Amino acid sequence: QVKKALCVLLQHHLAGWALSPRGPVQYEARRRQVLRLLRYPRYIYTAKALYGDAAELLVEELLLHGQMSRGRATNSVAERLSDGGGDGKSTDCSEVSNAFVRLADTHFIQRCPMAPEPPPEGPPPPVPTLPSAERDKHLVPPTSHGGKGKRSRSCDEEEEGEHKAKRQKQEGGSSEFPPFPPVPQDDDIYWQVNLERFHQHFRDQAVVGAVSSRMDQTSSEVVRTMLRLSEVTTASGAAHTQPLSSHEIFRSLPPGYNIGKQVLDQYLALLAEDPLEFVGKAGDSGGGTYTVKVTWGQLGLPRGHSQPSLIPVLPPRFGSRCARIFRLLLRKKHLEQKQVEDFAMIPAKEAKDMLYRMLSENLVSLQEIPKTPDHAPSRTFYLYTVNVVAAARMLLHRCYKSVANLMERRQHETRENKRLLEKSQRVEAILASMQATGAEAAQLREVEEMVTGPERGQLESLKRNVNK
């Protein structure tokens, strides 16, 4: 049972392994990967919004199984699409295959590391080394189709390479190591969802939204075009995108934006000169080259985009005046206590109390600037400021805590009403069987009355609470 559980955790990348110095293999839980389970619905919805139903189901299948071969994934999705159509016809696999290739080309899915071949002599190593070729990570192997006789109604017969792989596996039953064929076929290449690429897409959307709220729609469309041009070439942890010339940006603008080259250059110059520094100028060649700063740690994005996320948290917990002080510190960056009182127009006693409360909650921080080397308090400036990254991390921690509390509460409500839920399920099963056999309405009403009025009210209340 322990081995099966470890296999499941490794299959879904929720656990990792390493060879300890003493010899045995040690396993570890990947906490960040576990927390990302909360975002699975958002990954699936994003794939649907970008590439349609087939891509949505492909991402859902890969997330459900952890990793799959291309053939299995496309077969499963085609069957689900056929069942959902209701016309009894099999779906042509070309649509599903095209969606798979689009997801791979834009790096939303990627290959898993290949298992190495076992040594010809001697025992296998305790820990396999999984080589990962960055160059081929998103490369979909070419497939040879079966010509005119290929039936498009069956996904199992779409690719001749899959037939060969299956035949080799069936014929090579006497092989000592069947999971490790000498030449990897399409079915031996496993694929997984590239979660970092989805996070990069979410980050790009946040940047575009911040530019739109800061400037206007056309500026945000210029930044969106720049991000789209460099989405595949920019590494997920890069501080800025690859440099793009203004000519490239102009050629790639959507057809609906009929702005001239001169107007685009003016927009790019305005974006580059903005204090929030969403766009930076990288050089003057080709009419000027520009990059988009996309690091989460850059304070430009939180300063321009923190009001929708951080400030609404403050009034219920600290009051509207604390939110005013927080907004003031975001705008002015560093202020002394007397300056906070004057700018916010709040009495000294109240301002001091609010600043200390926010300081204790890590929403604001205090920076000391001594005038003399002895750090004497009378000769030291004390400046209040907002560490946006720390405040955002604290807010994220609270969100995780809230999710955990809600899950605990939902389990508690279900446990407390377990007997009533079982009774309701039994009554529903009896009603379904009686309706299938054609029972009379009076008999159905008699069975429904087994659940009393107060019990129905209790069930409705439970349903509301669980849905919340």
Short mmCIF file of C-alpha atoms in Angstrom, two decimals:
data_model
loop_
_atom_site.label_atom_id
_atom_site.label_comp_id
_atom_site.label_asym_id
_atom_site.label_seq_id
_atom_site.Cartn_x
_atom_site.Cartn_y
_atom_site.Cartn_z
CA GLN A 1 0.00 0.00 0.00
CA VAL A 2 2.86 2.37 0.80
CA LYS A 3 4.47 1.64 -2.59
CA LYS A 4 1.18 2.28 -4.40
CA ALA A 5 0.68 5.56 -2.53
CA LEU A 6 4.24 6.67 -3.41
CA CYS A 7 3.64 5.75 -7.07
CA VAL A 8 0.51 7.93 -7.15
CA LEU A 9 2.32 10.87 -5.51
CA LEU A 10 5.27 10.57 -7.94
CA GLN A 11 2.91 10.23 -10.91
CA HIS A 12 1.26 13.55 -9.99
CA HIS A 13 4.59 15.25 -9.11
CA LEU A 14 3.42 15.74 -5.51
CA ALA A 15 6.53 13.99 -4.17
CA GLY A 16 10.19 13.81 -5.14
CA TRP A 17 13.08 11.50 -4.37
CA ALA A 18 16.81 11.69 -3.81
CA LEU A 19 19.63 9.37 -2.78
CA SER A 20 20.65 10.08 0.80
CA PRO A 21 24.35 10.09 1.80
CA ARG A 22 23.81 6.93 3.86
CA GLY A 23 22.53 4.94 0.89
CA PRO A 24 18.73 4.48 0.91
CA VAL A 25 16.39 6.51 -1.26
CA GLN A 26 14.55 9.29 0.56
CA TYR A 27 11.25 10.88 -0.47
CA GLU A 28 9.98 14.39 0.13
CA ALA A 29 6.61 16.10 -0.25
CA ARG A 30 6.46 19.02 -2.71
CA ARG A 31 4.34 21.53 -0.83
CA ARG A 32 4.19 24.13 -3.61
CA GLN A 33 2.86 21.48 -6.00
CA VAL A 34 0.21 20.41 -3.47
CA LEU A 35 -0.98 24.01 -3.02
CA ARG A 36 -1.32 24.31 -6.79
CA LEU A 37 -4.13 21.74 -6.69
CA LEU A 38 -6.32 24.70 -5.72
CA ARG A 39 -5.60 26.28 -9.13
CA TYR A 40 -6.46 23.26 -11.29
CA PRO A 41 -9.91 24.65 -12.28
CA ARG A 42 -8.26 27.90 -13.38
CA TYR A 43 -5.71 26.05 -15.54
CA ILE A 44 -8.52 24.10 -17.23
CA TYR A 45 -10.65 27.21 -17.81
CA THR A 46 -7.66 29.10 -19.26
CA ALA A 47 -7.00 26.28 -21.78
CA LYS A 48 -10.66 26.42 -22.83
CA ALA A 49 -10.60 30.21 -23.23
CA LEU A 50 -7.42 30.09 -25.34
CA TYR A 51 -7.87 27.00 -27.53
CA GLY A 52 -11.40 25.60 -27.14
CA ASP A 53 -13.08 22.47 -25.75
CA ALA A 54 -10.52 19.92 -27.00
CA ALA A 55 -7.67 21.77 -25.27
CA GLU A 56 -9.75 22.08 -22.10
CA LEU A 57 -10.31 18.32 -21.95
CA LEU A 58 -6.66 17.58 -22.79
CA VAL A 59 -5.42 19.71 -19.87
CA GLU A 60 -8.06 18.14 -17.62
CA GLU A 61 -6.95 14.61 -18.58
CA LEU A 62 -3.27 15.41 -18.02
CA LEU A 63 -4.02 16.97 -14.62
CA LEU A 64 -6.23 14.04 -13.69
CA HIS A 65 -3.57 11.42 -14.55
CA GLY A 66 -0.44 13.42 -13.74
CA GLN A 67 1.25 12.34 -16.97
CA MET A 68 0.04 10.52 -20.09
CA SER A 69 1.21 9.55 -23.54
CA ARG A 70 -0.12 11.56 -26.46
CA GLY A 71 -2.08 8.62 -27.91
CA ARG A 72 -3.90 7.83 -24.67
CA ALA A 73 -4.72 11.47 -24.02
CA THR A 74 -6.13 12.14 -27.52
CA ASN A 75 -8.11 8.86 -27.49
CA SER A 76 -9.67 9.65 -24.14
CA VAL A 77 -10.57 13.22 -25.12
CA ALA A 78 -12.03 12.14 -28.48
CA GLU A 79 -14.23 9.57 -26.71
CA ARG A 80 -15.43 12.19 -24.23
CA LEU A 81 -16.21 14.64 -27.02
CA SER A 82 -18.12 11.89 -28.91
CA ASP A 83 -20.12 10.94 -25.81
CA GLY A 84 -20.89 14.59 -25.14
CA GLY A 85 -22.11 15.15 -28.71
CA GLY A 86 -24.99 12.72 -28.29
CA ASP A 87 -25.07 11.80 -32.00
CA GLY A 88 -23.36 8.43 -31.54
CA LYS A 89 -20.56 9.29 -33.98
CA SER A 90 -16.86 9.11 -33.20
CA THR A 91 -15.01 12.40 -33.28
CA ASP A 92 -12.28 12.97 -35.86
CA CYS A 93 -8.95 12.98 -34.01
CA SER A 94 -7.50 15.76 -36.14
CA GLU A 95 -9.18 18.43 -33.97
CA VAL A 96 -7.84 16.89 -30.75
CA SER A 97 -4.37 16.38 -32.25
CA ASN A 98 -4.28 19.98 -33.47
CA ALA A 99 -5.22 21.20 -29.98
CA PHE A 100 -2.45 19.02 -28.51
CA VAL A 101 0.12 20.47 -30.93
CA ARG A 102 -1.03 24.05 -30.20
CA LEU A 103 -0.68 23.48 -26.44
CA ALA A 104 2.81 22.03 -26.96
CA ASP A 105 3.90 24.81 -29.36
CA THR A 106 2.91 27.48 -26.83
CA HIS A 107 4.58 25.46 -24.00
CA PHE A 108 1.40 24.88 -21.96
CA ILE A 109 2.28 21.17 -21.96
CA GLN A 110 5.72 19.59 -22.03
CA ARG A 111 7.44 16.21 -22.13
CA CYS A 112 8.30 14.37 -18.94
CA PRO A 113 11.95 13.29 -18.55
CA MET A 114 12.61 9.96 -20.28
CA ALA A 115 13.50 6.94 -18.14
CA PRO A 116 17.06 5.79 -18.90
CA GLU A 117 17.87 2.40 -20.35
CA PRO A 118 18.91 -0.18 -17.74
CA PRO A 119 22.58 -1.20 -17.69
CA PRO A 120 23.36 -4.35 -19.73
CA GLU A 121 25.20 -5.89 -16.79
CA GLY A 122 24.84 -5.60 -13.07
CA PRO A 123 21.98 -4.30 -10.95
CA PRO A 124 20.24 -1.05 -11.88
CA PRO A 125 21.20 2.09 -9.90
CA PRO A 126 19.09 2.81 -6.79
CA VAL A 127 18.05 6.20 -8.18
CA PRO A 128 17.50 6.68 -11.95
CA THR A 129 18.96 9.76 -13.60
CA LEU A 130 16.21 11.36 -15.70
CA PRO A 131 17.79 13.43 -18.47
CA SER A 132 15.67 16.34 -19.67
CA ALA A 133 16.52 17.76 -23.10
CA GLU A 134 15.43 21.41 -23.02
CA ARG A 135 15.57 21.60 -26.80
CA ASP A 136 13.03 18.80 -27.32
CA LYS A 137 10.87 19.46 -24.24
CA HIS A 138 7.97 20.88 -26.28
CA LEU A 139 8.59 19.02 -29.56
CA VAL A 140 5.68 16.82 -30.72
CA PRO A 141 7.09 13.82 -32.66
CA PRO A 142 6.05 13.67 -36.34
CA THR A 143 3.49 11.00 -37.16
CA SER A 144 3.10 9.04 -40.39
CA HIS A 145 -0.53 8.66 -41.37
CA GLY A 146 -1.86 5.52 -42.94
CA GLY A 147 -2.79 7.06 -46.30
CA LYS A 148 -6.23 7.00 -47.90
CA GLY A 149 -7.37 3.88 -46.10
CA LYS A 150 -7.12 5.59 -42.71
CA ARG A 151 -10.51 5.81 -40.99
CA SER A 152 -10.84 9.18 -39.29
CA ARG A 153 -13.64 7.89 -37.04
CA SER A 154 -11.21 5.86 -34.90
CA CYS A 155 -8.43 7.48 -32.93
CA ASP A 156 -6.74 4.14 -32.33
CA GLU A 157 -5.94 3.94 -36.03
CA GLU A 158 -4.93 7.52 -36.62
CA GLU A 159 -1.18 7.13 -36.30
CA GLU A 160 0.86 4.31 -37.80
CA GLY A 161 3.62 4.90 -35.25
CA GLU A 162 1.26 3.91 -32.46
CA HIS A 163 0.50 0.59 -34.24
CA LYS A 164 4.21 -0.15 -34.49
CA ALA A 165 4.81 0.66 -30.84
CA LYS A 166 1.94 -1.59 -29.75
CA ARG A 167 3.10 -4.45 -32.02
CA GLN A 168 6.64 -4.17 -30.70
CA LYS A 169 5.37 -4.35 -27.14
CA GLN A 170 3.17 -7.38 -27.92
CA GLU A 171 5.86 -9.24 -29.87
CA GLY A 172 8.65 -8.39 -27.45
CA GLY A 173 7.03 -10.07 -24.45
CA SER A 174 10.19 -12.08 -23.76
CA SER A 175 12.28 -8.94 -23.27
CA GLU A 176 13.87 -8.64 -19.86
CA PHE A 177 13.04 -4.92 -19.55
CA PRO A 178 9.78 -4.25 -21.47
CA PRO A 179 9.23 -0.70 -20.09
CA PHE A 180 12.52 0.52 -21.64
CA PRO A 181 12.43 0.06 -25.45
CA PRO A 182 15.65 0.88 -27.26
CA VAL A 183 14.00 3.42 -29.59
CA PRO A 184 11.38 5.68 -27.95
CA GLN A 185 8.07 5.64 -29.81
CA ASP A 186 5.30 8.21 -29.48
CA ASP A 187 3.55 6.07 -26.85
CA ASP A 188 6.75 5.96 -24.77
CA ILE A 189 6.90 9.76 -24.49
CA TYR A 190 4.87 11.02 -21.56
CA TRP A 191 3.47 14.54 -21.32
CA GLN A 192 2.56 16.75 -18.37
CA VAL A 193 1.00 20.19 -17.87
CA ASN A 194 3.57 23.00 -17.63
CA LEU A 195 2.16 24.88 -14.63
CA GLU A 196 4.88 27.54 -14.79
CA ARG A 197 3.68 28.50 -18.28
CA PHE A 198 0.13 28.99 -16.96
CA HIS A 199 1.51 31.16 -14.16
CA GLN A 200 3.41 33.18 -16.76
CA HIS A 201 0.11 33.68 -18.63
CA PHE A 202 -1.65 34.83 -15.42
CA ARG A 203 1.23 37.23 -14.71
CA ASP A 204 1.01 38.66 -18.24
CA GLN A 205 -2.73 39.21 -17.79
CA ALA A 206 -2.03 41.05 -14.52
CA VAL A 207 0.54 43.28 -16.26
CA VAL A 208 -1.90 44.09 -19.10
CA GLY A 209 -4.67 44.84 -16.58
CA ALA A 210 -2.37 47.15 -14.59
CA VAL A 211 -1.36 49.05 -17.76
CA SER A 212 -5.02 49.37 -18.79
CA SER A 213 -6.04 50.83 -15.41
CA ARG A 214 -2.98 53.09 -15.30
CA MET A 215 -3.15 54.43 -18.88
CA ASP A 216 -5.68 53.34 -21.52
CA GLN A 217 -6.86 50.41 -23.64
CA THR A 218 -4.48 51.08 -26.54
CA SER A 219 -1.45 51.07 -24.24
CA SER A 220 -2.54 47.77 -22.74
CA GLU A 221 -2.97 46.31 -26.25
CA VAL A 222 0.59 47.39 -27.16
CA VAL A 223 1.91 45.64 -24.03
CA ARG A 224 -0.27 42.57 -24.74
CA THR A 225 1.23 42.35 -28.25
CA MET A 226 4.77 42.58 -26.84
CA LEU A 227 4.04 39.82 -24.32
CA ARG A 228 2.45 37.62 -26.98
CA LEU A 229 5.49 37.98 -29.28
CA SER A 230 7.91 36.93 -26.55
CA GLU A 231 5.78 34.47 -24.53
CA VAL A 232 7.63 31.38 -25.83
CA THR A 233 11.14 32.86 -25.97
CA THR A 234 11.08 34.36 -22.46
CA ALA A 235 12.04 32.08 -19.56
CA SER A 236 9.52 31.81 -16.73
CA GLY A 237 11.90 33.36 -14.18
CA ALA A 238 13.26 36.15 -16.42
CA ALA A 239 13.09 39.73 -15.13
CA HIS A 240 12.01 41.09 -18.53
CA THR A 241 10.97 39.85 -21.97
CA GLN A 242 13.23 39.55 -25.00
CA PRO A 243 13.93 42.94 -26.71
CA LEU A 244 11.50 43.73 -29.54
CA SER A 245 11.87 46.43 -32.16
CA SER A 246 9.05 48.90 -32.74
CA HIS A 247 8.74 47.57 -36.34
CA GLU A 248 8.02 44.03 -35.02
CA ILE A 249 5.44 45.38 -32.56
CA PHE A 250 3.78 47.49 -35.29
CA ARG A 251 3.50 44.52 -37.68
CA SER A 252 1.98 42.30 -34.95
CA LEU A 253 -0.68 44.70 -33.63
CA PRO A 254 -4.28 43.38 -33.96
CA PRO A 255 -6.07 44.50 -37.15
CA GLY A 256 -8.69 46.46 -35.18
CA TYR A 257 -6.11 48.96 -33.89
CA ASN A 258 -5.59 51.33 -36.81
CA ILE A 259 -2.77 53.39 -35.32
CA GLY A 260 0.20 54.57 -37.35
CA LYS A 261 3.84 53.84 -36.71
CA GLN A 262 4.43 57.35 -35.37
CA VAL A 263 1.56 57.04 -32.87
CA LEU A 264 2.89 53.63 -31.74
CA ASP A 265 6.34 55.15 -31.12
CA GLN A 266 4.68 57.84 -28.98
CA TYR A 267 2.85 55.17 -26.95
CA LEU A 268 6.08 53.20 -26.46
CA ALA A 269 7.91 56.37 -25.36
CA LEU A 270 5.13 57.17 -22.85
CA LEU A 271 5.23 53.63 -21.45
CA ALA A 272 9.02 53.76 -21.14
CA GLU A 273 8.91 57.13 -19.33
CA ASP A 274 6.14 56.12 -16.90
CA PRO A 275 7.34 55.97 -13.26
CA LEU A 276 5.93 52.46 -12.82
CA GLU A 277 8.37 51.22 -15.51
CA PHE A 278 6.21 48.55 -17.13
CA VAL A 279 8.18 48.96 -20.37
CA GLY A 280 11.91 49.60 -20.61
CA LYS A 281 13.93 50.79 -23.60
CA ALA A 282 16.71 48.33 -24.45
CA GLY A 283 18.36 50.12 -27.39
CA ASP A 284 17.95 52.40 -30.42
CA SER A 285 18.46 49.91 -33.26
CA GLY A 286 15.55 49.26 -35.65
CA GLY A 287 13.58 52.31 -34.52
CA GLY A 288 14.15 51.43 -30.86
CA THR A 289 13.94 48.11 -28.99
CA TYR A 290 11.72 47.66 -25.95
CA THR A 291 11.16 45.05 -23.22
CA VAL A 292 8.35 44.46 -20.72
CA LYS A 293 9.40 44.08 -17.07
CA VAL A 294 7.54 41.02 -15.83
CA THR A 295 9.15 40.02 -12.52
CA TRP A 296 6.68 39.61 -9.66
CA GLY A 297 9.31 41.06 -7.33
CA GLN A 298 9.49 44.32 -9.32
CA LEU A 299 7.67 46.87 -7.20
CA GLY A 300 6.23 48.49 -10.32
CA LEU A 301 3.47 45.90 -10.65
CA PRO A 302 2.44 45.80 -6.99
CA ARG A 303 2.44 49.62 -6.72
CA GLY A 304 0.32 49.98 -9.80
CA HIS A 305 -1.84 46.95 -9.16
CA SER A 306 -1.96 46.52 -5.38
CA GLN A 307 -4.97 48.76 -4.70
CA PRO A 308 -7.48 46.23 -6.10
CA SER A 309 -5.99 43.45 -3.94
CA LEU A 310 -4.42 44.85 -0.74
CA ILE A 311 -6.41 47.97 0.15
CA PRO A 312 -9.92 46.37 0.34
CA VAL A 313 -8.56 44.02 3.03
CA LEU A 314 -7.85 46.93 5.39
CA PRO A 315 -11.24 48.63 6.14
CA PRO A 316 -13.01 45.57 7.68
CA ARG A 317 -9.99 44.79 9.86
CA PHE A 318 -8.46 48.20 10.65
CA GLY A 319 -10.99 50.81 9.45
CA SER A 320 -11.12 53.24 6.54
CA ARG A 321 -8.56 55.62 8.07
CA CYS A 322 -5.92 52.88 8.11
CA ALA A 323 -6.65 52.30 4.43
CA ARG A 324 -6.08 56.03 3.85
CA ILE A 325 -2.68 55.89 5.60
CA PHE A 326 -1.73 52.72 3.68
CA ARG A 327 -2.65 54.34 0.34
CA LEU A 328 -0.66 57.43 1.32
CA LEU A 329 2.46 55.36 2.12
CA LEU A 330 2.10 53.51 -1.20
CA ARG A 331 2.11 56.84 -3.03
CA LYS A 332 4.81 58.67 -1.02
CA LYS A 333 6.98 55.57 -0.31
CA HIS A 334 8.69 56.90 2.89
CA LEU A 335 7.13 59.19 5.51
CA GLU A 336 7.84 60.17 9.10
CA GLN A 337 5.07 59.87 11.68
CA LYS A 338 4.48 63.65 11.76
CA GLN A 339 4.23 63.72 7.96
CA VAL A 340 1.68 60.86 8.02
CA GLU A 341 -0.45 62.83 10.49
CA ASP A 342 -0.29 65.98 8.35
CA PHE A 343 -0.86 64.39 4.93
CA ALA A 344 -3.63 62.03 6.10
CA MET A 345 -5.26 64.78 8.22
CA ILE A 346 -5.69 62.40 11.18
CA PRO A 347 -5.07 63.38 14.87
CA ALA A 348 -1.64 62.40 16.18
CA LYS A 349 -2.89 59.93 18.79
CA GLU A 350 -5.09 58.04 16.30
CA ALA A 351 -2.44 58.04 13.56
CA LYS A 352 0.17 56.66 15.98
CA ASP A 353 -2.20 53.91 17.11
CA MET A 354 -3.09 52.93 13.52
CA LEU A 355 0.55 52.88 12.39
CA TYR A 356 1.54 50.63 15.29
CA ARG A 357 -1.35 48.25 14.64
CA MET A 358 -0.40 47.90 10.98
CA LEU A 359 3.26 47.56 11.98
CA SER A 360 2.40 44.65 14.28
CA GLU A 361 0.51 42.95 11.40
CA ASN A 362 3.50 43.41 9.00
CA LEU A 363 1.44 45.60 6.66
CA VAL A 364 3.89 48.50 7.08
CA SER A 365 7.55 48.46 8.07
CA LEU A 366 9.82 50.92 9.88
CA GLN A 367 13.16 52.02 8.44
CA GLU A 368 15.78 53.68 10.67
CA ILE A 369 18.17 56.26 9.21
CA PRO A 370 20.69 57.39 11.89
CA LYS A 371 22.38 60.80 11.61
CA THR A 372 25.30 59.70 13.82
CA PRO A 373 27.14 56.36 14.14
CA ASP A 374 25.88 55.78 17.71
CA HIS A 375 22.24 55.25 16.51
CA ALA A 376 20.91 57.54 19.24
CA PRO A 377 17.08 57.67 19.01
CA SER A 378 17.07 61.48 19.27
CA ARG A 379 19.35 61.70 16.24
CA THR A 380 17.62 59.07 14.05
CA PHE A 381 14.94 59.41 11.39
CA TYR A 382 12.17 56.78 11.64
CA LEU A 383 10.43 56.37 8.28
CA TYR A 384 7.31 54.31 7.68
CA THR A 385 7.06 52.46 4.35
CA VAL A 386 5.14 49.59 2.74
CA ASN A 387 6.98 46.39 1.82
CA VAL A 388 4.49 45.35 -0.84
CA VAL A 389 5.97 41.89 -1.42
CA ALA A 390 5.87 41.06 2.31
CA ALA A 391 2.30 42.40 2.59
CA ALA A 392 1.21 40.34 -0.42
CA ARG A 393 2.89 37.24 1.06
CA MET A 394 1.04 37.80 4.34
CA LEU A 395 -2.25 38.17 2.45
CA LEU A 396 -1.53 34.93 0.54
CA HIS A 397 -0.85 33.16 3.84
CA ARG A 398 -4.22 34.37 5.14
CA CYS A 399 -5.93 33.10 1.97
CA TYR A 400 -4.43 29.63 2.47
CA LYS A 401 -5.51 29.69 6.11
CA SER A 402 -9.06 30.68 5.08
CA VAL A 403 -9.19 27.83 2.55
CA ALA A 404 -8.05 25.36 5.22
CA ASN A 405 -10.67 26.67 7.68
CA LEU A 406 -13.43 26.35 5.08
CA MET A 407 -12.42 22.77 4.26
CA GLU A 408 -12.43 21.91 7.98
CA ARG A 409 -15.85 23.52 8.42
CA ARG A 410 -17.30 21.67 5.41
CA GLN A 411 -16.05 18.32 6.77
CA HIS A 412 -17.48 19.15 10.22
CA GLU A 413 -20.91 20.02 8.78
CA THR A 414 -20.94 16.77 6.77
CA ARG A 415 -19.92 14.69 9.82
CA GLU A 416 -22.57 16.29 12.05
CA ASN A 417 -25.35 15.53 9.54
CA LYS A 418 -24.08 12.14 8.38
CA ARG A 419 -27.19 10.20 9.51
CA LEU A 420 -29.56 12.66 7.81
CA LEU A 421 -27.53 12.58 4.58
CA GLU A 422 -27.57 8.77 4.49
CA LYS A 423 -31.34 8.76 5.06
CA SER A 424 -31.85 11.29 2.26
CA GLN A 425 -29.71 9.23 -0.12
CA ARG A 426 -31.66 6.03 0.71
CA VAL A 427 -34.98 7.79 0.04
CA GLU A 428 -33.68 9.16 -3.28
CA ALA A 429 -32.50 5.69 -4.33
CA ILE A 430 -35.92 4.17 -3.46
CA LEU A 431 -37.72 6.92 -5.42
CA ALA A 432 -35.48 6.39 -8.46
CA SER A 433 -36.09 2.63 -8.49
CA MET A 434 -39.87 3.12 -8.04
CA GLN A 435 -40.01 5.67 -10.88
CA ALA A 436 -38.10 3.23 -13.11
CA THR A 437 -40.69 0.51 -12.41
CA GLY A 438 -43.61 2.90 -13.02
CA ALA A 439 -44.98 3.35 -9.47
CA GLU A 440 -48.07 5.45 -8.80
CA ALA A 441 -47.88 9.07 -7.63
CA ALA A 442 -49.45 8.23 -4.23
CA GLN A 443 -46.74 5.65 -3.53
CA LEU A 444 -44.03 8.15 -4.49
CA ARG A 445 -45.53 10.79 -2.17
CA GLU A 446 -45.62 8.26 0.67
CA VAL A 447 -41.90 7.54 0.22
CA GLU A 448 -41.07 11.28 -0.01
CA GLU A 449 -42.81 11.85 3.33
CA MET A 450 -40.24 9.59 5.02
CA VAL A 451 -38.11 12.77 5.16
CA THR A 452 -40.02 15.14 7.47
CA GLY A 453 -40.42 18.89 7.04
CA PRO A 454 -37.84 19.89 9.69
CA GLU A 455 -35.38 17.39 8.17
CA ARG A 456 -35.86 18.97 4.73
CA GLY A 457 -35.15 22.40 6.20
CA GLN A 458 -32.05 21.01 7.86
CA LEU A 459 -30.90 19.49 4.54
CA GLU A 460 -31.42 22.81 2.72
CA SER A 461 -29.41 24.62 5.39
CA LEU A 462 -26.64 22.02 5.12
CA LYS A 463 -26.58 22.35 1.32
CA ARG A 464 -26.29 26.15 1.59
CA ASN A 465 -23.44 25.92 4.11
CA VAL A 466 -21.51 23.33 2.09
CA ASN A 467 -21.91 25.39 -1.08
CA LYS A 468 -20.57 28.45 0.76
#
